[in-house]
CSV table of C-alpha atoms in Angstrom, one decimal:
chain,number,residue,atom,x,y,z
A,22,GLY,CA,-141.9,41.9,-182.4
A,23,ILE,CA,-139.5,44.1,-184.4
A,24,GLN,CA,-136.6,43.1,-186.5
A,25,VAL,CA,-133.3,45.1,-186.6
A,26,GLU,CA,-130.7,44.5,-189.3
A,27,GLN,CA,-127.3,46.1,-189.5
A,28,SER,CA,-125.0,46.3,-192.4
A,29,PRO,CA,-122.2,45.7,-193.2
A,30,PRO,CA,-121.5,43.1,-190.6
A,31,ASP,CA,-117.8,43.6,-190.9
A,32,LEU,CA,-115.8,46.6,-192.0
A,33,ILE,CA,-112.0,47.2,-192.3
A,34,LEU,CA,-110.9,50.8,-192.6
A,35,GLN,CA,-107.6,52.5,-193.1
A,36,GLU,CA,-107.0,55.2,-190.5
A,37,GLY,CA,-108.4,58.5,-191.7
A,38,ALA,CA,-111.1,56.9,-193.9
A,39,ASN,CA,-114.8,57.7,-193.6
A,40,SER,CA,-117.5,55.1,-193.3
A,41,THR,CA,-121.3,54.6,-193.0
A,42,LEU,CA,-123.1,52.0,-191.0
A,43,ARG,CA,-126.7,51.2,-191.6
A,44,CYS,CA,-129.6,50.1,-189.4
A,45,ASN,CA,-132.9,48.9,-190.9
A,46,PHE,CA,-135.9,48.2,-188.7
A,47,SER,CA,-139.1,46.5,-189.6
A,48,ASP,CA,-141.8,48.6,-187.8
A,49,SER,CA,-142.4,52.0,-186.1
A,50,VAL,CA,-140.2,52.9,-183.2
A,51,ASN,CA,-140.3,55.3,-180.2
A,52,ASN,CA,-136.6,55.2,-179.5
A,53,LEU,CA,-133.4,54.4,-181.4
A,54,GLN,CA,-129.9,54.4,-179.9
A,55,TRP,CA,-126.5,53.7,-181.3
A,56,PHE,CA,-123.9,52.2,-179.0
A,57,HIS,CA,-120.2,51.4,-179.3
A,58,GLN,CA,-119.1,48.2,-177.4
A,59,ASN,CA,-115.6,48.6,-176.0
A,60,PRO,CA,-113.2,45.7,-175.8
A,61,TRP,CA,-114.3,45.1,-172.2
A,62,GLY,CA,-117.9,44.7,-173.2
A,63,GLN,CA,-119.4,47.9,-172.0
A,64,LEU,CA,-122.0,49.5,-174.3
A,65,ILE,CA,-121.1,53.2,-174.6
A,66,ASN,CA,-123.9,55.5,-175.6
A,67,LEU,CA,-123.2,57.3,-178.9
A,68,PHE,CA,-126.6,58.7,-179.9
A,69,TYR,CA,-130.2,58.7,-178.8
A,70,ILE,CA,-131.9,59.5,-182.2
A,71,PRO,CA,-135.5,58.4,-182.8
A,72,SER,CA,-135.5,60.9,-185.7
A,73,GLY,CA,-133.5,63.6,-187.3
A,74,THR,CA,-129.7,64.2,-187.4
A,75,LYS,CA,-127.2,64.7,-184.6
A,76,GLN,CA,-123.5,65.2,-184.6
A,77,ASN,CA,-120.9,64.6,-181.9
A,78,GLY,CA,-117.3,65.3,-183.0
A,79,ARG,CA,-116.3,62.9,-185.8
A,80,LEU,CA,-119.5,60.9,-185.4
A,81,SER,CA,-122.9,61.8,-186.7
A,82,ALA,CA,-126.2,59.9,-187.1
A,83,THR,CA,-129.4,60.3,-189.1
A,84,THR,CA,-132.7,58.5,-188.5
A,85,VAL,CA,-135.4,58.6,-191.1
A,86,ALA,CA,-138.2,57.0,-189.1
A,87,THR,CA,-140.8,57.1,-191.9
A,88,GLU,CA,-138.5,54.9,-194.0
A,89,ARG,CA,-137.3,52.8,-191.1
A,90,TYR,CA,-133.6,53.2,-191.2
A,91,SER,CA,-130.8,55.0,-189.4
A,92,LEU,CA,-127.2,55.7,-190.5
A,93,LEU,CA,-124.1,56.2,-188.4
A,94,TYR,CA,-121.3,58.1,-190.0
A,95,ILE,CA,-117.7,57.9,-188.9
A,96,SER,CA,-115.4,60.5,-190.4
A,97,SER,CA,-111.6,60.5,-190.3
A,98,SER,CA,-111.5,57.2,-188.5
A,99,GLN,CA,-109.0,56.4,-185.8
A,100,THR,CA,-107.8,53.1,-184.3
A,101,THR,CA,-109.8,53.9,-181.2
A,102,ASP,CA,-113.0,53.7,-183.3
A,103,SER,CA,-112.5,49.9,-183.6
A,104,GLY,CA,-115.1,47.7,-182.0
A,105,VAL,CA,-118.7,46.7,-182.5
A,106,TYR,CA,-121.4,49.2,-183.1
A,107,PHE,CA,-124.9,48.3,-182.2
A,108,CYS,CA,-128.2,49.9,-183.2
A,109,ALA,CA,-131.1,49.3,-180.8
A,110,VAL,CA,-134.7,50.3,-181.1
A,111,GLU,CA,-137.8,50.4,-178.9
A,112,TRP,CA,-140.8,49.1,-180.7
A,113,ARG,CA,-143.7,51.6,-180.7
A,114,TYR,CA,-146.4,49.0,-180.1
A,115,GLY,CA,-145.2,47.6,-176.8
A,116,ASN,CA,-142.5,45.6,-175.1
A,117,ASN,CA,-140.8,48.5,-173.2
A,118,ARG,CA,-137.4,47.1,-174.2
A,119,LEU,CA,-134.6,47.7,-176.7
A,120,ALA,CA,-134.2,45.2,-179.5
A,121,PHE,CA,-130.7,45.0,-180.9
A,122,GLY,CA,-129.2,44.2,-184.2
A,123,LYS,CA,-126.2,41.9,-184.5
A,124,GLY,CA,-123.8,44.8,-184.8
A,125,ASN,CA,-121.2,46.2,-187.2
A,126,GLN,CA,-117.7,44.9,-186.4
A,127,VAL,CA,-115.3,47.8,-187.4
A,128,VAL,CA,-111.5,47.4,-187.5
A,129,VAL,CA,-109.5,50.5,-188.2
A,130,ILE,CA,-105.9,49.8,-189.2
A,131,PRO,CA,-103.1,52.3,-188.9
P,43,ASP,CA,-123.5,59.7,-160.0
P,44,THR,CA,-121.0,57.4,-161.9
P,45,GLY,CA,-123.6,55.6,-164.0
P,46,VAL,CA,-124.8,52.0,-163.9
P,47,SER,CA,-122.6,49.7,-161.9
P,48,GLN,CA,-122.5,45.9,-162.0
P,49,ASN,CA,-120.7,43.4,-159.8
P,50,PRO,CA,-118.8,41.2,-160.2
P,51,ARG,CA,-117.2,42.0,-163.5
P,52,HIS,CA,-116.2,38.4,-164.0
P,53,LYS,CA,-117.5,35.2,-162.6
P,54,ILE,CA,-116.2,31.6,-163.2
P,55,THR,CA,-118.3,28.9,-161.7
P,56,LYS,CA,-118.7,25.1,-161.9
P,57,ARG,CA,-121.7,23.7,-163.6
P,58,GLY,CA,-124.5,23.1,-161.1
P,59,GLN,CA,-123.5,26.0,-158.8
P,60,ASN,CA,-125.7,29.0,-158.1
P,61,VAL,CA,-124.5,32.5,-159.0
P,62,THR,CA,-125.9,36.0,-158.2
P,63,PHE,CA,-125.1,39.3,-159.9
P,64,ARG,CA,-125.8,42.8,-158.7
P,65,CYS,CA,-126.8,45.9,-160.6
P,66,ASP,CA,-126.9,49.5,-159.2
P,67,PRO,CA,-128.8,51.7,-161.6
P,68,ILE,CA,-128.4,55.5,-162.0
P,69,SER,CA,-130.1,56.8,-158.9
P,70,GLU,CA,-133.0,58.8,-160.4
P,71,HIS,CA,-133.9,56.0,-162.9
P,72,ASN,CA,-137.0,54.0,-162.1
P,73,ARG,CA,-136.6,51.5,-164.9
P,74,LEU,CA,-134.1,48.7,-164.8
P,75,TYR,CA,-133.4,46.0,-167.5
P,76,TRP,CA,-131.4,42.8,-167.7
P,77,TYR,CA,-130.0,41.6,-171.0
P,78,ARG,CA,-127.8,38.7,-172.0
P,79,GLN,CA,-125.2,38.7,-174.8
P,80,THR,CA,-123.5,35.7,-176.3
P,81,LEU,CA,-120.5,35.8,-178.5
P,82,GLY,CA,-121.1,37.5,-181.9
P,83,GLN,CA,-124.7,38.5,-181.1
P,84,GLY,CA,-126.4,41.6,-179.9
P,85,PRO,CA,-127.8,41.8,-176.4
P,86,GLU,CA,-131.1,40.0,-175.8
P,87,PHE,CA,-133.8,41.2,-173.4
P,88,LEU,CA,-134.3,39.1,-170.2
P,89,THR,CA,-136.5,41.1,-167.8
P,90,TYR,CA,-137.6,44.6,-166.9
P,91,PHE,CA,-138.5,46.4,-163.6
P,92,GLN,CA,-140.4,49.6,-163.1
P,93,ASN,CA,-139.5,50.6,-159.5
P,94,GLU,CA,-139.8,47.3,-157.5
P,95,ALA,CA,-142.3,45.7,-159.9
P,96,GLN,CA,-141.0,43.1,-162.4
P,97,LEU,CA,-143.3,43.9,-165.3
P,98,GLU,CA,-142.0,41.6,-168.0
P,99,LYS,CA,-139.9,38.5,-168.5
P,100,SER,CA,-138.5,37.0,-171.7
P,101,ARG,CA,-139.0,33.4,-172.6
P,102,LEU,CA,-135.2,33.2,-172.4
P,103,LEU,CA,-135.6,33.5,-168.6
P,104,SER,CA,-136.0,29.9,-167.6
P,105,ASP,CA,-137.2,28.8,-164.2
P,106,ARG,CA,-133.6,28.7,-163.1
P,107,PHE,CA,-133.3,32.4,-163.4
P,108,SER,CA,-134.8,34.9,-160.9
P,109,ALA,CA,-134.5,38.6,-160.6
P,110,GLU,CA,-135.4,41.0,-157.8
P,111,ARG,CA,-135.4,44.7,-157.2
P,112,PRO,CA,-136.6,44.8,-153.6
P,113,LYS,CA,-136.7,48.5,-152.8
P,114,GLY,CA,-136.8,49.8,-156.3
P,115,SER,CA,-133.1,50.6,-156.2
P,116,PHE,CA,-130.4,47.9,-156.9
P,117,SER,CA,-131.4,44.6,-158.6
P,118,THR,CA,-130.0,41.1,-158.3
P,119,LEU,CA,-130.1,38.4,-161.0
P,120,GLU,CA,-129.7,34.8,-159.7
P,121,ILE,CA,-129.0,31.7,-161.8
P,122,GLN,CA,-129.5,28.4,-160.1
P,123,ARG,CA,-127.9,25.1,-161.2
P,124,THR,CA,-125.8,26.8,-163.8
P,125,GLU,CA,-125.3,25.1,-167.2
P,126,GLN,CA,-122.6,25.7,-169.7
P,127,GLY,CA,-125.1,27.4,-172.0
P,128,ASP,CA,-125.5,30.1,-169.4
P,129,SER,CA,-122.0,31.4,-170.2
P,130,ALA,CA,-122.5,34.9,-171.5
P,131,MET,CA,-122.2,38.6,-170.7
P,132,TYR,CA,-125.0,39.8,-168.5
P,133,LEU,CA,-125.8,43.4,-169.0
P,134,CYS,CA,-127.9,45.7,-166.8
P,135,ALA,CA,-129.4,49.0,-168.1
P,136,SER,CA,-131.5,51.8,-166.5
P,137,SER,CA,-133.6,54.6,-167.8
P,138,SER,CA,-136.2,57.1,-166.7
P,139,GLN,CA,-139.8,56.4,-167.3
P,140,GLY,CA,-141.0,56.9,-170.9
P,141,PHE,CA,-139.4,56.6,-174.2
P,142,VAL,CA,-136.0,57.9,-173.3
P,143,GLU,CA,-132.3,57.0,-173.4
P,144,ALA,CA,-131.1,53.8,-171.7
P,145,PHE,CA,-127.7,53.5,-170.1
P,146,PHE,CA,-125.8,50.3,-169.6
P,147,GLY,CA,-123.4,49.0,-167.0
P,148,GLN,CA,-120.0,47.3,-167.6
P,149,GLY,CA,-121.6,43.9,-167.6
P,150,THR,CA,-120.8,40.7,-165.7
P,151,ARG,CA,-119.1,38.0,-167.8
P,152,LEU,CA,-120.1,34.5,-166.6
P,153,THR,CA,-118.1,31.4,-167.5
P,154,VAL,CA,-119.5,28.1,-166.5
P,155,VAL,CA,-117.0,25.3,-166.6
């Protein structure tokens, strides 16, 4: 199978600060997604980004597939950004499933 | 379409009872997935359907677990003789065929007492 590692596991930010979350994966992937899990447990889609760079408001993401990592940038953080961020990948060589990392727990304090 | 829908949102059951969860995927999606998430962990794959065919099951899916998708639309996940270790969030996701974006429902949080 494929291994997914996210860092840092926990992050405390002052409101307005910027941050970078990292996702490393151990093999080639066809699909990579970033999610934000809200306090009620639902996974909210942030980016579908198997390669390249995308931006959506204060969030942006970059995946360098050849080097097996992805980065999620949060700029001008707000308290509503608090929660757990998950990276999930679909392994290129089978499985037809997403494999998740353990997540980045982010707390934004006012 | 309002996205992937799961019912119930919460379920508390006594150990040994059977429970059934329902997932309604996005209507044009032919792939449906079930995942389980325990506290402090990322979701773990349980099983996957393409239309009505169950194509893959994880080793996590013991004999007490069964999933169906009878007409290739909604799916049910049943747990028989629940155990305390079954307490978790059960998440359903759907996607179109191919390597494309998956969308998740709100989840069903199961507590076995």
